[in-house]
Each structure stands twice: as structure tokens, then as C-alpha cells.
Amino acid sequence: MEEHEEAVFRILRYLKSSLGKGLFFKKSEQRGIEAYTDADWVGSITYRRFTSGSVHLFGQNIVTWRSRKTKCLVRSSADAELRSMAQGICEMMWLKRIMEELRKPITLPMKLYCDCKVVISVAHNAVQHDRIKHIEIDRQFIKEKIKEGQVCMPFVPSKH
């Protein structure tokens, strides 16, 4: 309980010190959630970890972004991309729930943009492959959200 109180006080101190600052959110008729995810597999030869990044938009406004070095090792760049996408979908589902609580329904499906055609194909593929058993939970989660119509995954080239 004390940890939570300290966290609340820390947030309040931050807000008090940043009066007059804020984010501008452009009014838009668009009510969709979009996300871009990417992963850099073994970008650090020293630590052998992958870096995951994502940005989430509501309408035309960026509402969350993240870039972090993960704690786990992965076997390939496709594994890293798939894990990054699963985390991105979790964040999208969280944003969707917040908007529902605020009584601001969103347009479905939410769009998760990815620059890896192989991973998009693996996420849609219903066949179990021996080569992807170790990432099956993330793949199954993504496939379920696609099947429910919650998420779609358009391809976007890295240069865009």
C-alpha cells in the first residue's frame, strides 16, 4: 500500500511542477486505434537481447509510445517481431477498454501495422508448425484477435 501511495504522490508532484504544459490533441471524426510495431533482433551483440518499439494512435493523435530492450532472448527476427506485435495488441486492447469506459466507442478493426510480411503470414496461418512452437502463445493470441475482428494487420514497408 505504501508503494502505491508513494507512486501517487510522485505523479502529483510531477503534475504540480509541469503546470501550463500539456499535449495538444487534434479533434477528429476518426474513432480508430492504430499502432505501429517493430523489433530489432540482437541489435546489441553484447547483450543478445532484442529491442521492441511501438507507437499507438487514437484518431490522428499519438497516445502511447514505447521503446525498450527486452529481458528475454529470441531465436530469430520473426520471433522478435511476433512478440512485439503481441505486446502492441495488448496495448491496443487496453486503449479500447479505456475508450469504452469513457463511452467513446472506437471503430473496429484496430490496425496494427507491421513491416514483416513473414510474421503477418505466420499470424494468419492456422497450421501448427514445428519451427514456431516456442512462440505459439503469442501467435495464437494474435490469430484470435484477428479472427474476432478486433485487429487487422496491414503491411507497411519499413521506409514508410
Coordinates of C-alpha atoms in Angstrom, one line a residue:
M1 CA 0.0 0.0 0.0
E2 CA 2.8 2.4 0.8
E3 CA 4.4 1.8 -2.5
H4 CA 1.2 2.8 -4.3
E5 CA 0.8 5.9 -2.2
E6 CA 4.4 6.9 -3.0
A7 CA 3.7 6.4 -6.7
V8 CA 0.6 8.6 -6.5
F9 CA 2.5 11.3 -4.7
R10 CA 5.3 11.1 -7.2
I11 CA 2.7 11.6 -10.0
L12 CA 1.1 14.5 -8.2
R13 CA 4.5 16.2 -7.7
Y14 CA 5.2 15.8 -11.4
L15 CA 1.9 17.3 -12.4
K16 CA 2.3 20.2 -10.0
S17 CA 5.7 21.0 -11.4
S18 CA 4.5 20.9 -15.0
L19 CA 1.6 23.3 -14.9
G20 CA 1.0 25.0 -18.2
K21 CA 2.5 22.2 -20.1
G22 CA 0.3 19.7 -22.0
L23 CA -0.3 17.7 -25.1
F24 CA -2.4 19.0 -28.0
F25 CA -5.0 16.5 -29.3
K26 CA -6.4 17.4 -32.6
K27 CA -10.2 16.9 -32.8
S28 CA -11.0 14.3 -35.4
E29 CA -14.1 12.4 -36.5
Q30 CA -11.9 9.3 -36.9
R31 CA -12.5 6.9 -33.9
G32 CA -10.0 4.2 -34.7
I33 CA -6.9 2.9 -32.8
E34 CA -3.8 2.3 -34.9
A35 CA -0.4 1.0 -33.9
Y36 CA 3.0 0.6 -35.5
T37 CA 5.3 -2.0 -34.0
D38 CA 8.9 -3.0 -34.8
A39 CA 11.7 -5.0 -33.3
D40 CA 15.4 -5.0 -33.7
W41 CA 16.7 -8.6 -33.2
V42 CA 20.0 -8.8 -31.5
G43 CA 20.8 -5.1 -32.1
S44 CA 23.2 -5.4 -29.2
I45 CA 25.8 -8.0 -29.8
T46 CA 27.0 -7.6 -26.2
Y47 CA 23.6 -8.4 -24.5
R48 CA 21.9 -10.5 -27.2
R49 CA 18.5 -9.0 -26.5
F50 CA 16.1 -7.5 -28.9
T51 CA 14.7 -4.0 -28.8
S52 CA 11.0 -3.6 -29.2
G53 CA 9.2 -0.4 -30.2
S54 CA 5.6 0.7 -30.7
V55 CA 3.5 3.8 -31.1
H56 CA -0.2 3.9 -30.6
L57 CA -2.6 6.4 -32.1
F58 CA -6.2 7.3 -31.4
G59 CA -7.6 9.1 -34.4
Q60 CA -4.6 11.2 -35.5
N61 CA -3.1 11.6 -32.1
I62 CA -0.2 9.7 -30.6
V63 CA -1.3 8.5 -27.1
T64 CA 1.3 6.0 -26.1
W65 CA 4.8 5.0 -27.3
R66 CA 7.4 2.7 -26.1
S67 CA 10.9 1.5 -26.9
R68 CA 12.7 -0.9 -24.7
K69 CA 15.3 -3.6 -24.6
T70 CA 13.6 -6.9 -23.6
K71 CA 14.7 -9.3 -20.9
C72 CA 14.3 -12.4 -23.0
L73 CA 16.3 -14.0 -25.8
V74 CA 14.6 -14.9 -29.0
R75 CA 15.8 -17.3 -31.8
S76 CA 15.1 -15.2 -34.8
S77 CA 14.0 -11.8 -36.1
A78 CA 10.5 -13.2 -36.8
D79 CA 10.2 -14.2 -33.1
A80 CA 11.1 -10.7 -32.0
E81 CA 8.6 -9.2 -34.4
L82 CA 5.8 -11.5 -33.3
R83 CA 6.5 -10.8 -29.6
S84 CA 6.5 -7.0 -30.3
M85 CA 3.2 -7.4 -32.2
A86 CA 1.6 -9.3 -29.4
Q87 CA 2.6 -6.6 -26.9
G88 CA 1.3 -3.9 -29.3
I89 CA -2.1 -5.7 -29.5
C90 CA -2.3 -5.9 -25.7
E91 CA -1.7 -2.1 -25.5
M92 CA -4.4 -1.6 -28.2
M93 CA -6.9 -3.7 -26.2
W94 CA -6.1 -1.6 -23.1
L95 CA -6.8 1.6 -25.0
K96 CA -10.0 0.2 -26.4
R97 CA -11.2 -0.6 -22.8
I98 CA -10.4 2.9 -21.7
M99 CA -12.4 4.4 -24.5
E100 CA -15.3 2.1 -23.8
E101 CA -15.2 3.2 -20.1
L102 CA -15.3 6.9 -21.3
R103 CA -18.3 5.9 -23.5
K104 CA -16.3 6.8 -26.7
P105 CA -16.8 3.7 -28.9
I106 CA -14.0 3.0 -31.4
T107 CA -14.0 1.8 -35.0
L108 CA -13.1 -1.8 -35.4
P109 CA -10.9 -3.4 -36.6
M110 CA -8.0 -1.7 -34.9
K111 CA -5.0 -1.6 -37.3
L112 CA -1.6 -3.0 -36.3
Y113 CA 0.9 -2.0 -38.9
C114 CA 3.9 -4.3 -39.4
D115 CA 6.9 -4.3 -41.7
C116 CA 7.4 -8.0 -41.8
K117 CA 5.3 -10.0 -44.3
V118 CA 6.5 -13.3 -43.0
V119 CA 5.2 -12.5 -39.5
I120 CA 1.9 -11.3 -40.8
S121 CA 1.6 -14.6 -42.7
V122 CA 2.5 -16.7 -39.6
A123 CA 0.0 -14.8 -37.5
H124 CA -2.8 -15.6 -40.0
N125 CA -1.8 -19.2 -40.7
A126 CA -3.9 -21.8 -38.8
V127 CA -1.4 -24.6 -39.3
Q128 CA 0.9 -25.5 -36.4
H129 CA 4.5 -25.6 -37.5
D130 CA 7.3 -27.3 -35.5
R131 CA 9.5 -24.4 -36.2
I132 CA 7.3 -21.9 -34.3
K133 CA 6.3 -24.0 -31.2
H134 CA 8.3 -21.7 -28.9
I135 CA 6.2 -18.7 -29.9
E136 CA 2.9 -20.4 -30.2
I137 CA 1.2 -18.5 -27.4
D138 CA 1.9 -15.1 -29.0
R139 CA 0.9 -16.3 -32.4
Q140 CA -2.3 -17.8 -31.1
F141 CA -3.2 -14.6 -29.2
I142 CA -2.7 -12.5 -32.4
K143 CA -4.6 -15.0 -34.5
E144 CA -7.5 -14.9 -32.1
K145 CA -7.8 -11.1 -32.2
I146 CA -7.7 -11.2 -36.0
K147 CA -10.4 -13.9 -36.1
E148 CA -12.6 -11.9 -33.7
G149 CA -12.4 -8.9 -36.0
Q150 CA -10.7 -6.8 -33.3
V151 CA -7.4 -6.3 -35.2
C152 CA -6.2 -6.3 -38.8
M153 CA -2.6 -6.3 -39.8
P154 CA -1.8 -4.3 -42.9
F155 CA 1.7 -4.4 -44.2
V156 CA 3.7 -1.2 -44.2
P157 CA 7.2 -1.0 -45.7
S158 CA 10.0 -0.1 -43.3
K159 CA 10.8 3.1 -45.2
H160 CA 7.3 4.4 -44.5

